[in-house]
Coordinates of C-alpha atoms and ligand atoms in Angstrom, one line a residue:
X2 CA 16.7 0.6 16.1
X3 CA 19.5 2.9 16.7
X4 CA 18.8 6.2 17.3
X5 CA 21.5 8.8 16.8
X6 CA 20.8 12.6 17.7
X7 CA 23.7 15.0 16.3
X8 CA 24.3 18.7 16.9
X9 CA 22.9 19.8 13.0
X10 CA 22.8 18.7 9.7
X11 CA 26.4 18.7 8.8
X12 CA 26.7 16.4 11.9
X13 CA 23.8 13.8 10.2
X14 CA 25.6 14.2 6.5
X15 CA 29.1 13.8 8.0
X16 CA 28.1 10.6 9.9
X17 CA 26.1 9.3 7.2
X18 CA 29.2 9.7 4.9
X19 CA 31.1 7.8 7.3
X20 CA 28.4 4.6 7.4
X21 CA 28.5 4.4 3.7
X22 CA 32.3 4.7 2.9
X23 CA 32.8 1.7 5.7
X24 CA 30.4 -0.2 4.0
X25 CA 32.2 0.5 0.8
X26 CA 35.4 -0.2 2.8
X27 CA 34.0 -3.8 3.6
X28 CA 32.7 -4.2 0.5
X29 CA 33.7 -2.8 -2.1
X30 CA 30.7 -4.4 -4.1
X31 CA 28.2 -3.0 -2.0
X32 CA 24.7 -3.0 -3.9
X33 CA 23.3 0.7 -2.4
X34 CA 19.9 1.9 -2.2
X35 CA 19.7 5.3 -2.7
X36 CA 17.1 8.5 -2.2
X37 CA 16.1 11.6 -3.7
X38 CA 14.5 14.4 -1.8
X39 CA 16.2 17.7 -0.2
X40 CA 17.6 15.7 3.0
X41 CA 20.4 13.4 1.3
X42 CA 21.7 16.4 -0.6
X43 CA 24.5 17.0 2.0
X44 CA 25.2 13.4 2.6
X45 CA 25.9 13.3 -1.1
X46 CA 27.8 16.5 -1.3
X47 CA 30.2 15.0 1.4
X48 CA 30.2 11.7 -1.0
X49 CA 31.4 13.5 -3.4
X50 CA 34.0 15.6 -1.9
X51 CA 35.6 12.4 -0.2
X52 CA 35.4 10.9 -3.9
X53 CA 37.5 14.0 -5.0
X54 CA 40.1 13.5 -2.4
X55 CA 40.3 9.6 -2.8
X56 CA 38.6 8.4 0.6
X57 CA 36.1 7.0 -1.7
X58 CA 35.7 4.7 -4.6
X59 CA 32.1 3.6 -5.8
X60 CA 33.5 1.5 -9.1
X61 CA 32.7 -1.9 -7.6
X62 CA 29.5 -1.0 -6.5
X63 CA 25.7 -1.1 -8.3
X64 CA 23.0 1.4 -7.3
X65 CA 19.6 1.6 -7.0
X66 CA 17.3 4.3 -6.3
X67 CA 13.8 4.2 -4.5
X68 CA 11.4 6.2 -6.7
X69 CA 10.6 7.9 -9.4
X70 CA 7.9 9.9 -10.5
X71 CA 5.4 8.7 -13.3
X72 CA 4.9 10.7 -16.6
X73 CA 8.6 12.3 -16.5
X74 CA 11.5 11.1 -18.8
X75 CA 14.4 10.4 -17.4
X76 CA 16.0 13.6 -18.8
X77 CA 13.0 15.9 -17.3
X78 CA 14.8 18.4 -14.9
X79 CA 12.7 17.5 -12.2
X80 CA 13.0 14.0 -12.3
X81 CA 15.1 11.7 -10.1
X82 CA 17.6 10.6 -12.5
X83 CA 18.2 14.2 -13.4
X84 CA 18.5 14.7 -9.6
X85 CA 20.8 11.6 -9.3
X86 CA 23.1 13.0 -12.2
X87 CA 23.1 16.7 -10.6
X88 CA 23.8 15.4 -7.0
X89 CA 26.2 12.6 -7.4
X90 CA 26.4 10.5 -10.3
X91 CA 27.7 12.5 -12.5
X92 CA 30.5 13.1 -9.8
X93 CA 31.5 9.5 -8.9
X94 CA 32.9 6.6 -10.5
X95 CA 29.7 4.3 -10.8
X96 CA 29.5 2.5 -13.4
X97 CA 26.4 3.7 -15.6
X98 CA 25.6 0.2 -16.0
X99 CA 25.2 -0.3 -12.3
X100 CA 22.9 2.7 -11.9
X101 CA 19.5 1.5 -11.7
X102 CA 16.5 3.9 -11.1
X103 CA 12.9 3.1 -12.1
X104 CA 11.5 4.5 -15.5
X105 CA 8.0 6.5 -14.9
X106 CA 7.4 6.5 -18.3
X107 CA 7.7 2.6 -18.7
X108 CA 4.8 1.4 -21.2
X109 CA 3.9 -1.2 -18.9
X110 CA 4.7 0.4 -15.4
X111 CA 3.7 -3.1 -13.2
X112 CA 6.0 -5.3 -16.0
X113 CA 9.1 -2.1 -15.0
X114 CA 8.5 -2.7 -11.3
X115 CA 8.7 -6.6 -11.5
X116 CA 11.5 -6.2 -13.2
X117 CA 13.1 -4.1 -10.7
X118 CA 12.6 -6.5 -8.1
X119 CA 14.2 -9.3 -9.9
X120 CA 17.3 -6.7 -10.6
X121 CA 17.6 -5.8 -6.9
X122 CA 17.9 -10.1 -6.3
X123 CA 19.6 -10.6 -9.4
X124 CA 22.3 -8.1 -7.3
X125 CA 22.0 -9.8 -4.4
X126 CA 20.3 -7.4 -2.9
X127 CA 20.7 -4.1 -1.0
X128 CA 23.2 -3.9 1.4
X129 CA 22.6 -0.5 2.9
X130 CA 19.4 1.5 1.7
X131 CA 19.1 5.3 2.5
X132 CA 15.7 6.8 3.6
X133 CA 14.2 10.1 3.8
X134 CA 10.9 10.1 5.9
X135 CA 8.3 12.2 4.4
X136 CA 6.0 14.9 7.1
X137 CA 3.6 11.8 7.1
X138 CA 5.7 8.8 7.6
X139 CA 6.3 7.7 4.4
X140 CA 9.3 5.9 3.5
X141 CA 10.0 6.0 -0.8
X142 CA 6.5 6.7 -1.8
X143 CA 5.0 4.5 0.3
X144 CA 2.2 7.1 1.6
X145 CA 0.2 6.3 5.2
X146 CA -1.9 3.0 4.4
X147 CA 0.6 1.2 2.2
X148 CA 1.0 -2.3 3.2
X149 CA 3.7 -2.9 5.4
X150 CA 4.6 -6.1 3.1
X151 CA 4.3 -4.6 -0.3
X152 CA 6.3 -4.7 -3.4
X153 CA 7.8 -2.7 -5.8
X154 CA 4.8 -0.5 -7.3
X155 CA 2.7 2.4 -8.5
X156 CA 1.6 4.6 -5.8
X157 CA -0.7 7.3 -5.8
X158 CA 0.6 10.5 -4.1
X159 CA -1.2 12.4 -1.1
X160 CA -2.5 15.8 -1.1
X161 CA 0.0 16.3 1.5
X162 CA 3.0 14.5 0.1
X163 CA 2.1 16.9 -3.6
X164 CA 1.7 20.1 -1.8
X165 CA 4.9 19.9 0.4
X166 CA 6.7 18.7 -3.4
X167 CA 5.4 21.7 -5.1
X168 CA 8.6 23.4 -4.0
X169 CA 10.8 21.6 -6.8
X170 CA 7.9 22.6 -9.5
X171 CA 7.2 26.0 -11.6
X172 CA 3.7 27.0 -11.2
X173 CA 2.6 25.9 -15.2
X174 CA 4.6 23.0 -15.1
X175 CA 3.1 19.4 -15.1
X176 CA 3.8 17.8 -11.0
X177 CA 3.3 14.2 -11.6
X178 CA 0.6 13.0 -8.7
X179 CA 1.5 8.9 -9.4
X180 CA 5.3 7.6 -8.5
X181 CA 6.6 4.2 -8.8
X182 CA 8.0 3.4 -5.7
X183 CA 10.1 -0.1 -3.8
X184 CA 7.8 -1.4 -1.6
X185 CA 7.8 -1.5 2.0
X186 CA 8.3 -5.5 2.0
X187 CA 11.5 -4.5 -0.3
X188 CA 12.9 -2.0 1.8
X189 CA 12.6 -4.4 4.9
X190 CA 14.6 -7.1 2.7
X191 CA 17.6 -4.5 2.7
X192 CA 20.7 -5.7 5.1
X193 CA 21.0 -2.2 6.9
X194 CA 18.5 0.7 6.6
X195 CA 20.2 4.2 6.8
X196 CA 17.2 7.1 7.7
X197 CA 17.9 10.3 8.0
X198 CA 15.9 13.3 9.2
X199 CA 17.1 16.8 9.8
X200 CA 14.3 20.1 11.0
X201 CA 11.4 20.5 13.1
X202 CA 9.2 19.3 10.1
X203 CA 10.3 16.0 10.9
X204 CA 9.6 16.1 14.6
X205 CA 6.0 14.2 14.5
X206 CA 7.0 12.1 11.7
X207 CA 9.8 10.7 13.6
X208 CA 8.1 10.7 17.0
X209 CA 5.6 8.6 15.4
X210 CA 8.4 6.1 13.4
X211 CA 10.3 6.0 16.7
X212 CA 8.2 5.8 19.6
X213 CA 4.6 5.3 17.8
X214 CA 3.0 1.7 17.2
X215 CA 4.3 0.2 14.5
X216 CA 1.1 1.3 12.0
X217 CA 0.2 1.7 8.5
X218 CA -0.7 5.1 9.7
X219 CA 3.2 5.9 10.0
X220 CA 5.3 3.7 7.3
X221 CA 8.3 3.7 8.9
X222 CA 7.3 2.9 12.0
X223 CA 7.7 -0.8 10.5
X224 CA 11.5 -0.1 10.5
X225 CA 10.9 -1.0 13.8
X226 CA 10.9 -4.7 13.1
X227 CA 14.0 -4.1 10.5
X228 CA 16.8 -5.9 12.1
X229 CA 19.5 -3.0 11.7
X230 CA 17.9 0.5 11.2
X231 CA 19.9 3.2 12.4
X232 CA 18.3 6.7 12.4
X233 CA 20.4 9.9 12.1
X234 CA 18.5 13.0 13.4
X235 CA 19.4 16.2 13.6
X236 CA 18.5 17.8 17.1
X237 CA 15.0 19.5 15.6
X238 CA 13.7 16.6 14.0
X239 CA 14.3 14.6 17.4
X240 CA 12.7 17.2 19.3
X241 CA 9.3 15.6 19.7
X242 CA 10.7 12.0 21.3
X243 CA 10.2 11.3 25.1
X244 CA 12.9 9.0 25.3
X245 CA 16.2 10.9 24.0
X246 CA 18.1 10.4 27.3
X247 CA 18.5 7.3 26.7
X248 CA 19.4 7.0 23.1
X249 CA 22.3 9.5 24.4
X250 CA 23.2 7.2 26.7
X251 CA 23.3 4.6 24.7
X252 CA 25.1 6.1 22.3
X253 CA 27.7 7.2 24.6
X254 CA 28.0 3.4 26.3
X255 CA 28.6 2.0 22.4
X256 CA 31.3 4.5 22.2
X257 CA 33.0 2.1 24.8
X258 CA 32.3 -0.8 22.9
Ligands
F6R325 C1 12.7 10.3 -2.1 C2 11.9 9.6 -1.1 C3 11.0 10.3 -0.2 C4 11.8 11.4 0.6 C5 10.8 12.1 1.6 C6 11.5 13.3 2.3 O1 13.4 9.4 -2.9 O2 11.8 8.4 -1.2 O3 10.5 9.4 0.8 O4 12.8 10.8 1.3 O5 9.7 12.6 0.9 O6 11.9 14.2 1.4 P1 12.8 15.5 1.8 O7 14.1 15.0 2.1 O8 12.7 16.4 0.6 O9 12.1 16.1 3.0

């Protein structure tokens, strides 16, 4: 794992611009797995803004996105896609028919997440996935307990995971408690993982995904065994790890590389 602690969260947005425009650089094809959720909302802002000023081109690439919430059309203000759209699609030059998010109002949600799996080879697979980490450890929607080898599926949400959601919901409107999500098995099939986690809200989660054993009680404490998983924090949501000397170091000896 690499570990990267940066002053604030322009610092984690600004680097994680940087990761995927040289992996756009390198290829311009790049299949990218992408994340909803408050944290990437800067990363994607920069995105854009280097889009805008020609630093970045997304044409060659396909897309596809982690989650999405069950019982909510794709059109729904508060689901995903609409997210997607607001925060960077509709900014970009993807190609709509290399955008691929799962549909949570599929008839047949198991036969939707099948399929999504045989899209994702049928790309060749992900090249660099982004990640959010939720206050318990969960990567997607994989809440604490998901198998560490599962697939692309429906997942029931936590108490915990719906309550610290509720943000993004009026209170009379319907906040779907189900999500499809990739599986943890898929997300460790991705070439580079890209996880970023900014505030003190973060601080256990990460402690735990870091420094923790590598549990079912903490899903992303698996990204552990992932080959090439670099973590962007912010200071706050590193401020709970015992070893952050030496990821400084370590960071400052790669400098030199
Ligand atoms: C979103 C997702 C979730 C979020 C996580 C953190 O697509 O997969 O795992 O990354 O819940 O959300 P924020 O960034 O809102 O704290």
């Amino acid at each position: 794992m690499r570990i990267v602690i940066l002053n604030d969260q322009t610092s984690v947005a600004e680097a994680a611009a940087d990761i995927f425009v040289d992996q756009v650089s390198s290829k311009p094809d790049s299949v990218l797995g992408l994340a909803t959720g408050s944290t990437p909302i800067a990363l994607y802002k920069v995105l854009c803004h280097r889009f805008s000023c020609g630093k970045l081109s997304l044409k060659g690439c396909a897309t596809f996105n982690l989650d999405e919430y069950v019982g909510l059309e794709g059109h729904h203000e508060q689901s995903y896609r609409t997210f997607m759209n607001k925060h960077l699609f509709r900014h970009v030059d993807l190609l709509p028919q290399r955008i691929h998010m799962l549909d949570g109002v599929a008839d047949d949600p198991v036969a939707e997440c099948r399929a999504y799996e045989d899209r994702i080879r049928e790309a060749g697979g992900i090249d660099l996935q982004l990640l959010g980490i939720g206050q318990n450890g969960h990567i997607g929607f994989n809440e604490p307990s998901s198998s560490l080898a599962s697939r692309t599926r429906i997942k029931t949400l936590t108490p915990n995971t719906i309550e610290a959601n509720r943000r993004f919901f009026s209170a009379d409107e319907f906040q779907p408690r189900l999500a499809l999500t990739m599986g943890i098995g898929t997300i460790m099939e991705t070439r580079h993982v890209l996880l970023l986690a900014t505030g003190k809200e973060k601080a256990e989660a990460v402690r735990q995904a870091v420094e923790g054993s590598v549990s079912a009680r903490c899903p992303a404490s698996v990204l552990q065994f992932h080959p090439r998983a670099t973590l962007l924090l912010d200071g706050a949501a590193a401020s709970r790890l015992e070893d952050t000397q030496y990821y400084l170091h370590a960071e400052d000896e790669n400098r030199h590389l």
